[in-house]
Each structure stands twice: as C-alpha cells, then as structure tokens.
Amino acid sequence: MTNGLDDVIAADTVLSEVDGENGRLIIRGFDLDQLAGQKTFEEVAALLWDGFFPDVPQVLASELGAARVRVFQEVSGLDTGLLDRSPVEALRALMGRLPDGDDLQTALNLTAAPAVFTAAVVRAQSGQAPVAPDATLGHAADILRMLRNSPASPAEIAALDTYLTTVCDHGLNASTFAARVVASTQAGLTSAALAGLSALKGPLHGGAPGPIIDMLDGIAESQDAKAWILEALDRGDRLMGFGHRVYQVRDPRADALKAAVQRLAAEPNGRPSRVAFAETVEQAVLDILKARKPGRSLQTNVEFYTALLLEALAFPPAAFTCVFAMGRVAGWIAHAREQVTGGRLIRPASRYVGPWPKIAA
Ligand code: ACO
C-alpha cells in the first residue's frame, strides 16, 4: 500500500473514466472532446445526474436558472467578516448555509451556489454591489454577467461553458472521493459538496491556477524563464500546472482548454502575446522537468490553461478555485448520489505502527 492510495479501487462508477496511460477522459460514454465545446454545461450536468434523481430533464437550463435566483437570497448574508476571507472560504461559508437534502432541488441549489456566490463575493470585495441572476440566460452567460454587470461576448460565454464542461467530473480525484466519503454516511448532498470544496481548495488539487499566474508574472519580470524555473526547483518548489497522479501523458483537459484559450486570444480584445508567452514557459518547464526528473513523466495538467482562460475572462486569480467548483460541483453531486444509492459506508482500515502498551511485569 502507498500513502496516497494510488491504484486502490474504492468505487464502481458509471460516471467517468480517467485513462492515464492514453491521456483519455470518458464521461458517461463520451470522450471529453465530444462534450467540451459541443454540449452546454446544463446538458452535461443532466447527463451526469441521469438516473440518480427521478425525472431529470435532458437539459437543466431553466431549473438551474431558477436555482440561481433561489440561492441569491443568501447573498444578503455576506457580511464584512466573510469578505475578509479568501473567495473560496467565503464561498464555503455561504454554501454551508444551504439546507442539506438528497433531492433534485438541493442538487440544483448546490450547483447554482458557486456561480452566484463567487460573483457576489468578487464584486463585494472590490466595493461593488452584487448583481442578481437572470434565470433566462444560460449558466455560463449569467455567471459572466453577474461578475461584470454587463453581457459577455459569445466567445467568452463559449469559453467559460467549455471550461465548466471540461472540469465537471474526473474519476475519483481527491475532492470527489471526499464527497463520496461524506455521502456514504448519508449526511446529505450539501455536506458532501462542502467536503468536495474543502478538498478542492488545496494547492495540490484545485488551488493551483492562482499561483500559476504568479509564476507567469514572476518569469515575465525576471525575463529569464530557465533561471527562474531552476531557482524554484532548487528551493524545492513544485511548478504549478505540471504533473498528475494518474496521467502519464498529457492531460486531455489541458488540450481542450488550450484550444479555448487560443480562440479567446484571437478575439478583438484578446491577448495573443500572453498566450504565446505562456506556451514558451510551458515548453521551458517541460524541458527542465524532463531533465531534472528523468524517471517521471511530468506533463502539463488542466490547471495551466485554466489559469490563462480564467485570466482572459477577467476572474481574479484569488477566485480561480471557486470557478473550478462551479463545474466540478455537478460531478460531486452525481458521485454522492451514486454512493448513496449503490454503495456502502466507506470505512477503510489503517495499519497501527505506534507503540504497544507495556505489559506490567
Ligand atoms: N514540479 C516539480 N516537481 C514535481 C511536480 C511539479 N509540478 N510534480 C511532481 N513533481 C516531482 C515530485 O517532487 C516527486 O519527485 P521525487 O520523486 O524526486 O521526490 C515526483 O515528481 C513525483 O511526485 P509525487 O508527489 O509522487 O506526485 P503525485 O502524484 O503525488 O503528485 C501532483 C501529483 C500533486 C499533481 C503533483 O504533480 C504536483 O504537486 N503538481 C503541482 C500542483 C498542481 O499542478 N496541481 C494541480 C493538479 S491537477 C488537479 O488536481 C485538477
């Protein structure tokens, strides 16, 4: 056994398969590239939840719009104490106020929550009033509108929609496993999603994209990518956006997002030079990691192009993990329902390696 439970099968799932050797992600019978940019987030959420609630519609658009309006009522609870916290901590606190349950309405509220609360927190932290949801818009369009108080372009909406679909589910990653453990106790979907969000927050999981912007800015300032990267590795730092526990080849999500980033950069207000610079940094990191860790296959992961995409959409880096949660929450809910409906209480064993009581002579 290894400390990180590598290769331990802890669940049977119909939801997604991460084929690490071939760099392939399958979601409910579809390859990622058949979904990302092809189907809306609302369609993919319905696909993930199909069979886990009675009568899930094929597209969850109007239902999710109504849920955004419902959860917006909680935004009035945004007090200054919460606004002093990071966006992900404020999001966690606000989501914690939603009631627990196992029904479709709870699932919809939880899926609306990261979208509505993140936009409100980001605006409030910069002294702007929250913008109420528009239930008639698609989820991605409304997220950008709530963030900016103005409509986003079709290219921006498509880019965010592609992102949400790309990250909606990914096998038994740390946050999904955390959600399934909590769901297995029958604590309810809100508790399971909060467990997922708490695990996602860490820099080794969903907390990486913010520091990626710091890395790109640091390298741009130093004007010497190679020296900056080598210094970081000499300090023992990990280079954010590279390496993956399962993928031995390139993360297919990185390619889906790179294409979306390139499309955005080609728009009238796009920043093609930023993307070109990031590609140069990516190649420098890959070359150096190959030389430094010859026995490992450390490739670009989903977070590298996530950082560029969310930066281009004007999300502040401190809120990047919250945007990840906007997509992944659909997967947490599906896994939580799958665990509750077909699984048992998750209760692994540990091996005791501490001292034994001394036997009195
Ligand atoms: N930069 C530098 N070295 C690295 C990196 C990296 N990004 N990733 C792994 N390594 C090194 C480790 O130091 C280790 O070296 P060693 O064997 O000489 O000690 C070796 O590669 C293997 O590392 P592990 O810790 O066994 O790899 P693990 O599978 O646990 O880690 C992880 C995967 C956490 C993603 C790791 O690659 C990492 O820290 N990456 C940077 C953070 C990141 O990008 N996180 C987002 C991941 S994607 C997601 O969660 C959605």
CSV table of N, CA and C in Angstrom, one decimal, residues 187-296:
chain,number,residue,atom,x,y,z
A,187,ALA,N,-25.0,11.8,5.1
A,187,ALA,CA,-25.1,13.2,5.7
A,187,ALA,C,-25.9,14.1,4.8
A,188,GLY,N,-26.0,13.9,3.5
A,188,GLY,CA,-26.7,14.7,2.6
A,188,GLY,C,-25.8,15.4,1.6
A,189,LEU,N,-26.4,15.9,0.5
A,189,LEU,CA,-25.7,16.5,-0.6
A,189,LEU,C,-24.9,17.8,-0.3
A,190,THR,N,-25.5,18.6,0.6
A,190,THR,CA,-24.7,19.8,0.9
A,190,THR,C,-23.5,19.5,1.7
A,191,SER,N,-23.6,18.6,2.6
A,191,SER,CA,-22.4,18.2,3.4
A,191,SER,C,-21.3,17.5,2.4
A,192,ALA,N,-21.8,16.7,1.5
A,192,ALA,CA,-20.9,16.1,0.5
A,192,ALA,C,-20.2,17.1,-0.3
A,193,ALA,N,-21.0,18.1,-0.8
A,193,ALA,CA,-20.4,19.2,-1.7
A,193,ALA,C,-19.4,20.0,-0.9
A,194,LEU,N,-19.7,20.3,0.4
A,194,LEU,CA,-18.8,21.1,1.2
A,194,LEU,C,-17.4,20.3,1.4
A,195,ALA,N,-17.5,19.0,1.6
A,195,ALA,CA,-16.3,18.2,1.7
A,195,ALA,C,-15.5,18.3,0.4
A,196,GLY,N,-16.2,18.2,-0.7
A,196,GLY,CA,-15.5,18.3,-2.0
A,196,GLY,C,-14.8,19.7,-2.1
A,197,LEU,N,-15.6,20.7,-1.8
A,197,LEU,CA,-15.0,22.1,-1.9
A,197,LEU,C,-13.8,22.2,-1.0
A,198,SER,N,-13.8,21.7,0.2
A,198,SER,CA,-12.7,21.8,1.1
A,198,SER,C,-11.5,21.1,0.6
A,199,ALA,N,-11.7,19.9,-0.1
A,199,ALA,CA,-10.5,19.2,-0.6
A,199,ALA,C,-10.0,19.9,-1.9
A,200,LEU,N,-10.9,20.5,-2.6
A,200,LEU,CA,-10.5,21.2,-3.9
A,200,LEU,C,-9.6,22.4,-3.6
A,201,LYS,N,-9.8,23.0,-2.5
A,201,LYS,CA,-9.1,24.3,-2.1
A,201,LYS,C,-7.6,24.1,-2.1
A,202,GLY,N,-7.1,23.0,-1.8
A,202,GLY,CA,-5.6,22.8,-1.6
A,202,GLY,C,-4.8,23.0,-2.9
A,203,PRO,N,-3.6,23.5,-2.7
A,203,PRO,CA,-2.8,23.8,-3.9
A,203,PRO,C,-2.4,22.6,-4.7
A,204,LEU,N,-2.5,21.4,-4.2
A,204,LEU,CA,-2.1,20.2,-5.0
A,204,LEU,C,-3.3,19.7,-5.8
A,205,HIS,N,-4.5,20.4,-5.6
A,205,HIS,CA,-5.7,20.0,-6.3
A,205,HIS,C,-6.2,21.2,-7.1
A,206,GLY,N,-7.2,21.9,-6.6
A,206,GLY,CA,-7.8,23.0,-7.3
A,206,GLY,C,-7.3,24.3,-7.0
A,207,GLY,N,-6.3,24.4,-6.1
A,207,GLY,CA,-5.8,25.7,-5.7
A,207,GLY,C,-4.6,26.1,-6.6
A,208,ALA,N,-4.2,25.3,-7.6
A,208,ALA,CA,-3.0,25.6,-8.4
A,208,ALA,C,-3.1,26.8,-9.3
A,209,PRO,N,-4.3,27.0,-10.0
A,209,PRO,CA,-4.3,28.0,-11.1
A,209,PRO,C,-3.9,29.5,-10.6
A,210,GLY,N,-4.3,29.9,-9.4
A,210,GLY,CA,-3.9,31.2,-8.9
A,210,GLY,C,-2.4,31.4,-8.9
A,211,PRO,N,-1.7,30.4,-8.2
A,211,PRO,CA,-0.2,30.5,-8.2
A,211,PRO,C,0.4,30.4,-9.6
A,212,ILE,N,-0.3,29.9,-10.6
A,212,ILE,CA,0.3,29.8,-12.0
A,212,ILE,C,0.4,31.2,-12.5
A,213,ILE,N,-0.6,32.1,-12.2
A,213,ILE,CA,-0.5,33.5,-12.7
A,213,ILE,C,0.7,34.1,-12.0
A,214,ASP,N,0.9,33.8,-10.7
A,214,ASP,CA,2.1,34.4,-10.0
A,214,ASP,C,3.4,33.9,-10.7
A,215,MET,N,3.4,32.6,-11.1
A,215,MET,CA,4.6,32.1,-11.7
A,215,MET,C,4.8,32.8,-13.1
A,216,LEU,N,3.8,32.9,-13.9
A,216,LEU,CA,4.0,33.6,-15.2
A,216,LEU,C,4.4,35.0,-15.0
A,217,ASP,N,3.8,35.7,-14.0
A,217,ASP,CA,4.2,37.1,-13.8
A,217,ASP,C,5.7,37.2,-13.3
A,218,GLY,N,6.1,36.2,-12.4
A,218,GLY,CA,7.4,36.2,-11.9
A,218,GLY,C,8.4,36.0,-13.0
A,219,ILE,N,8.1,35.1,-13.9
A,219,ILE,CA,9.0,34.7,-15.0
A,219,ILE,C,9.1,35.9,-16.0
A,220,ALA,N,7.9,36.6,-16.2
A,220,ALA,CA,7.9,37.7,-17.2
A,220,ALA,C,8.8,38.8,-16.6
A,221,GLU,N,8.7,39.0,-15.3
A,221,GLU,CA,9.5,40.1,-14.6
A,221,GLU,C,11.0,39.7,-14.7
A,222,SER,N,11.3,38.5,-14.4
A,222,SER,CA,12.8,38.1,-14.4
A,222,SER,C,13.4,38.1,-15.8
A,223,GLN,N,12.6,37.9,-16.8
A,223,GLN,CA,13.0,37.9,-18.2
A,223,GLN,C,13.9,36.7,-18.5
A,224,ASP,N,14.0,35.7,-17.6
A,224,ASP,CA,14.8,34.6,-17.9
A,224,ASP,C,14.1,33.4,-17.3
A,225,ALA,N,13.3,32.8,-18.2
A,225,ALA,CA,12.4,31.7,-17.8
A,225,ALA,C,13.2,30.5,-17.2
A,226,LYS,N,14.3,30.2,-17.8
A,226,LYS,CA,15.1,29.0,-17.4
A,226,LYS,C,15.7,29.2,-16.0
A,227,ALA,N,16.3,30.4,-15.8
A,227,ALA,CA,16.8,30.7,-14.5
A,227,ALA,C,15.8,30.7,-13.4
A,228,TRP,N,14.6,31.3,-13.7
A,228,TRP,CA,13.5,31.3,-12.7
A,228,TRP,C,13.1,29.9,-12.3
A,229,ILE,N,12.9,29.1,-13.3
A,229,ILE,CA,12.4,27.7,-13.1
A,229,ILE,C,13.4,26.9,-12.3
A,230,LEU,N,14.7,27.0,-12.7
A,230,LEU,CA,15.7,26.3,-12.0
A,230,LEU,C,15.8,26.7,-10.5
A,231,GLU,N,15.7,28.0,-10.3
A,231,GLU,CA,15.8,28.5,-8.9
A,231,GLU,C,14.6,28.0,-8.1
A,232,ALA,N,13.4,28.0,-8.7
A,232,ALA,CA,12.2,27.5,-8.0
A,232,ALA,C,12.4,26.0,-7.6
A,233,LEU,N,12.9,25.2,-8.6
A,233,LEU,CA,13.1,23.8,-8.3
A,233,LEU,C,14.2,23.6,-7.2
A,234,ASP,N,15.3,24.4,-7.3
A,234,ASP,CA,16.3,24.3,-6.3
A,234,ASP,C,15.8,24.6,-4.9
A,235,ARG,N,14.8,25.5,-4.8
A,235,ARG,CA,14.2,25.8,-3.5
A,235,ARG,C,13.3,24.7,-3.0
A,236,GLY,N,13.0,23.7,-3.9
A,236,GLY,CA,12.1,22.6,-3.6
A,236,GLY,C,10.7,22.9,-3.9
A,237,ASP,N,10.4,24.0,-4.7
A,237,ASP,CA,9.1,24.3,-5.1
A,237,ASP,C,8.6,23.3,-6.1
A,238,ARG,N,7.3,23.1,-6.2
A,238,ARG,CA,6.6,22.4,-7.3
A,238,ARG,C,6.2,23.4,-8.3
A,239,LEU,N,6.3,23.1,-9.5
A,239,LEU,CA,5.8,24.1,-10.6
A,239,LEU,C,4.4,23.8,-10.8
A,240,MET,N,3.6,24.8,-10.5
A,240,MET,CA,2.1,24.6,-10.5
A,240,MET,C,1.6,24.4,-12.0
A,241,GLY,N,0.7,23.5,-12.2
A,241,GLY,CA,0.2,23.3,-13.6
A,241,GLY,C,0.9,22.1,-14.3
A,242,PHE,N,1.8,21.4,-13.5
A,242,PHE,CA,2.5,20.3,-14.2
A,242,PHE,C,2.5,19.1,-13.2
A,243,GLY,N,2.4,17.9,-13.9
A,243,GLY,CA,2.4,16.7,-13.1
A,243,GLY,C,1.0,16.3,-12.8
A,244,HIS,N,0.8,15.0,-12.7
A,244,HIS,CA,-0.6,14.5,-12.4
A,244,HIS,C,-0.4,13.1,-11.8
A,245,ARG,N,-1.2,12.7,-10.8
A,245,ARG,CA,-1.1,11.4,-10.2
A,245,ARG,C,-1.5,10.3,-11.2
A,246,VAL,N,-2.5,10.5,-12.1
A,246,VAL,CA,-2.9,9.5,-13.0
A,246,VAL,C,-2.4,9.6,-14.4
A,247,TYR,N,-2.4,10.8,-15.0
A,247,TYR,CA,-2.0,10.9,-16.4
A,247,TYR,C,-0.5,10.7,-16.5
A,248,GLN,N,-0.1,9.8,-17.3
A,248,GLN,CA,1.4,9.6,-17.6
A,248,GLN,C,1.7,10.3,-18.9
A,249,VAL,N,0.7,10.7,-19.6
A,249,VAL,CA,0.9,11.5,-20.8
A,249,VAL,C,0.1,12.8,-20.6
A,250,ARG,N,0.1,13.6,-21.6
A,250,ARG,CA,-0.6,15.0,-21.4
A,250,ARG,C,-2.0,14.8,-21.0
A,251,ASP,N,-2.4,15.7,-20.1
A,251,ASP,CA,-3.8,15.7,-19.6
A,251,ASP,C,-4.7,16.2,-20.7
A,252,PRO,N,-5.7,15.4,-21.1
A,252,PRO,CA,-6.5,15.8,-22.3
A,252,PRO,C,-7.3,17.1,-22.0
A,253,ARG,N,-7.5,17.4,-20.8
A,253,ARG,CA,-8.3,18.6,-20.4
A,253,ARG,C,-7.4,19.8,-20.8
A,254,ALA,N,-6.1,19.7,-20.7
A,254,ALA,CA,-5.2,20.8,-21.0
A,254,ALA,C,-5.4,21.2,-22.5
A,255,ASP,N,-5.5,20.2,-23.3
A,255,ASP,CA,-5.7,20.4,-24.8
A,255,ASP,C,-7.0,21.1,-25.1
A,256,ALA,N,-8.1,20.6,-24.4
A,256,ALA,CA,-9.4,21.2,-24.6
A,256,ALA,C,-9.4,22.7,-24.2
A,257,LEU,N,-8.7,23.0,-23.1
A,257,LEU,CA,-8.7,24.4,-22.6
A,257,LEU,C,-7.7,25.2,-23.4
A,258,LYS,N,-6.6,24.6,-23.9
A,258,LYS,CA,-5.7,25.4,-24.7
A,258,LYS,C,-6.4,25.9,-26.0
A,259,ALA,N,-7.2,25.0,-26.6
A,259,ALA,CA,-7.9,25.4,-27.8
A,259,ALA,C,-8.9,26.6,-27.5
A,260,ALA,N,-9.5,26.5,-26.3
A,260,ALA,CA,-10.5,27.6,-25.9
A,260,ALA,C,-9.7,28.9,-25.7
A,261,VAL,N,-8.6,28.8,-25.0
A,261,VAL,CA,-7.7,30.0,-24.8
A,261,VAL,C,-7.3,30.6,-26.1
A,262,GLN,N,-6.9,29.8,-27.0
A,262,GLN,CA,-6.4,30.3,-28.3
A,262,GLN,C,-7.6,31.0,-29.1
A,263,ARG,N,-8.8,30.4,-29.0
A,263,ARG,CA,-9.9,31.1,-29.6
A,263,ARG,C,-10.2,32.4,-29.0
A,264,LEU,N,-10.1,32.5,-27.7
A,264,LEU,CA,-10.3,33.8,-27.0
A,264,LEU,C,-9.3,34.8,-27.3
A,265,ALA,N,-8.0,34.3,-27.5
A,265,ALA,CA,-6.9,35.2,-27.8
A,265,ALA,C,-7.1,35.8,-29.2
A,266,ALA,N,-7.8,35.1,-30.1
A,266,ALA,CA,-8.0,35.6,-31.4
A,266,ALA,C,-9.1,36.6,-31.5
A,267,GLU,N,-9.8,36.8,-30.5
A,267,GLU,CA,-10.9,37.8,-30.4
A,267,GLU,C,-10.4,39.2,-30.5
A,268,PRO,N,-11.2,40.2,-30.8
A,268,PRO,CA,-10.6,41.6,-30.9
A,268,PRO,C,-9.9,42.1,-29.7
A,269,ASN,N,-10.4,41.8,-28.5
A,269,ASN,CA,-9.7,42.3,-27.3
A,269,ASN,C,-8.8,41.2,-26.7
A,270,GLY,N,-8.5,40.1,-27.4
A,270,GLY,CA,-7.7,39.0,-26.9
A,270,GLY,C,-6.2,39.4,-26.7
A,271,ARG,N,-5.5,38.6,-26.0
A,271,ARG,CA,-4.1,38.9,-25.7
A,271,ARG,C,-3.2,37.7,-26.3
A,272,PRO,N,-3.0,37.7,-27.6
A,272,PRO,CA,-2.3,36.6,-28.2
A,272,PRO,C,-0.8,36.5,-27.6
A,273,SER,N,-0.3,37.7,-27.3
A,273,SER,CA,1.1,37.7,-26.8
A,273,SER,C,1.2,37.0,-25.4
A,274,ARG,N,0.2,37.1,-24.6
A,274,ARG,CA,0.2,36.4,-23.3
A,274,ARG,C,0.2,34.9,-23.5
A,275,VAL,N,-0.6,34.4,-24.5
A,275,VAL,CA,-0.7,33.0,-24.8
A,275,VAL,C,0.6,32.5,-25.3
A,276,ALA,N,1.2,33.3,-26.2
A,276,ALA,CA,2.5,32.9,-26.8
A,276,ALA,C,3.5,32.8,-25.7
A,277,PHE,N,3.5,33.8,-24.8
A,277,PHE,CA,4.5,33.7,-23.7
A,277,PHE,C,4.3,32.5,-22.8
A,278,ALA,N,3.0,32.2,-22.5
A,278,ALA,CA,2.7,31.0,-21.7
A,278,ALA,C,3.2,29.7,-22.3
A,279,GLU,N,3.0,29.7,-23.7
A,279,GLU,CA,3.5,28.5,-24.4
A,279,GLU,C,5.0,28.3,-24.3
A,280,THR,N,5.7,29.4,-24.3
A,280,THR,CA,7.2,29.4,-24.2
A,280,THR,C,7.6,28.9,-22.8
A,281,VAL,N,6.8,29.4,-21.8
A,281,VAL,CA,7.1,29.0,-20.4
A,281,VAL,C,6.8,27.5,-20.3
A,282,GLU,N,5.7,27.1,-20.8
A,282,GLU,CA,5.3,25.7,-20.7
A,282,GLU,C,6.4,24.8,-21.3
A,283,GLN,N,6.9,25.1,-22.4
A,283,GLN,CA,7.9,24.3,-23.0
A,283,GLN,C,9.2,24.3,-22.2
A,284,ALA,N,9.5,25.4,-21.6
A,284,ALA,CA,10.7,25.5,-20.8
A,284,ALA,C,10.6,24.6,-19.6
A,285,VAL,N,9.4,24.7,-18.9
A,285,VAL,CA,9.2,23.9,-17.8
A,285,VAL,C,9.2,22.4,-18.1
A,286,LEU,N,8.6,22.0,-19.2
A,286,LEU,CA,8.6,20.6,-19.6
A,286,LEU,C,10.0,20.1,-19.9
A,287,ASP,N,10.8,20.9,-20.6
A,287,ASP,CA,12.2,20.5,-20.9
A,287,ASP,C,13.0,20.3,-19.6
A,288,ILE,N,12.8,21.3,-18.6
A,288,ILE,CA,13.6,21.2,-17.4
A,288,ILE,C,13.1,20.1,-16.5
A,289,LEU,N,11.8,19.8,-16.4
A,289,LEU,CA,11.3,18.7,-15.6
A,289,LEU,C,11.8,17.4,-16.2
A,290,LYS,N,11.9,17.3,-17.5
A,290,LYS,CA,12.3,16.1,-18.1
A,290,LYS,C,13.8,15.8,-17.8
A,291,ALA,N,14.6,16.9,-17.7
A,291,ALA,CA,16.0,16.7,-17.4
A,291,ALA,C,16.2,16.4,-15.9
A,292,ARG,N,15.4,17.1,-15.1
A,292,ARG,CA,15.5,17.0,-13.6
A,292,ARG,C,15.0,15.7,-13.0
A,293,LYS,N,13.9,15.2,-13.6
A,293,LYS,CA,13.2,14.0,-13.1
A,293,LYS,C,13.1,13.0,-14.2
A,294,PRO,N,14.2,12.4,-14.6
A,294,PRO,CA,14.2,11.6,-15.8
A,294,PRO,C,13.3,10.4,-15.7
A,295,GLY,N,13.1,9.9,-14.5
A,295,GLY,CA,12.2,8.7,-14.3
A,295,GLY,C,10.7,9.0,-14.3
A,296,ARG,N,10.4,10.2,-14.3
A,296,ARG,CA,8.9,10.6,-14.2
A,296,ARG,C,8.4,11.2,-15.5
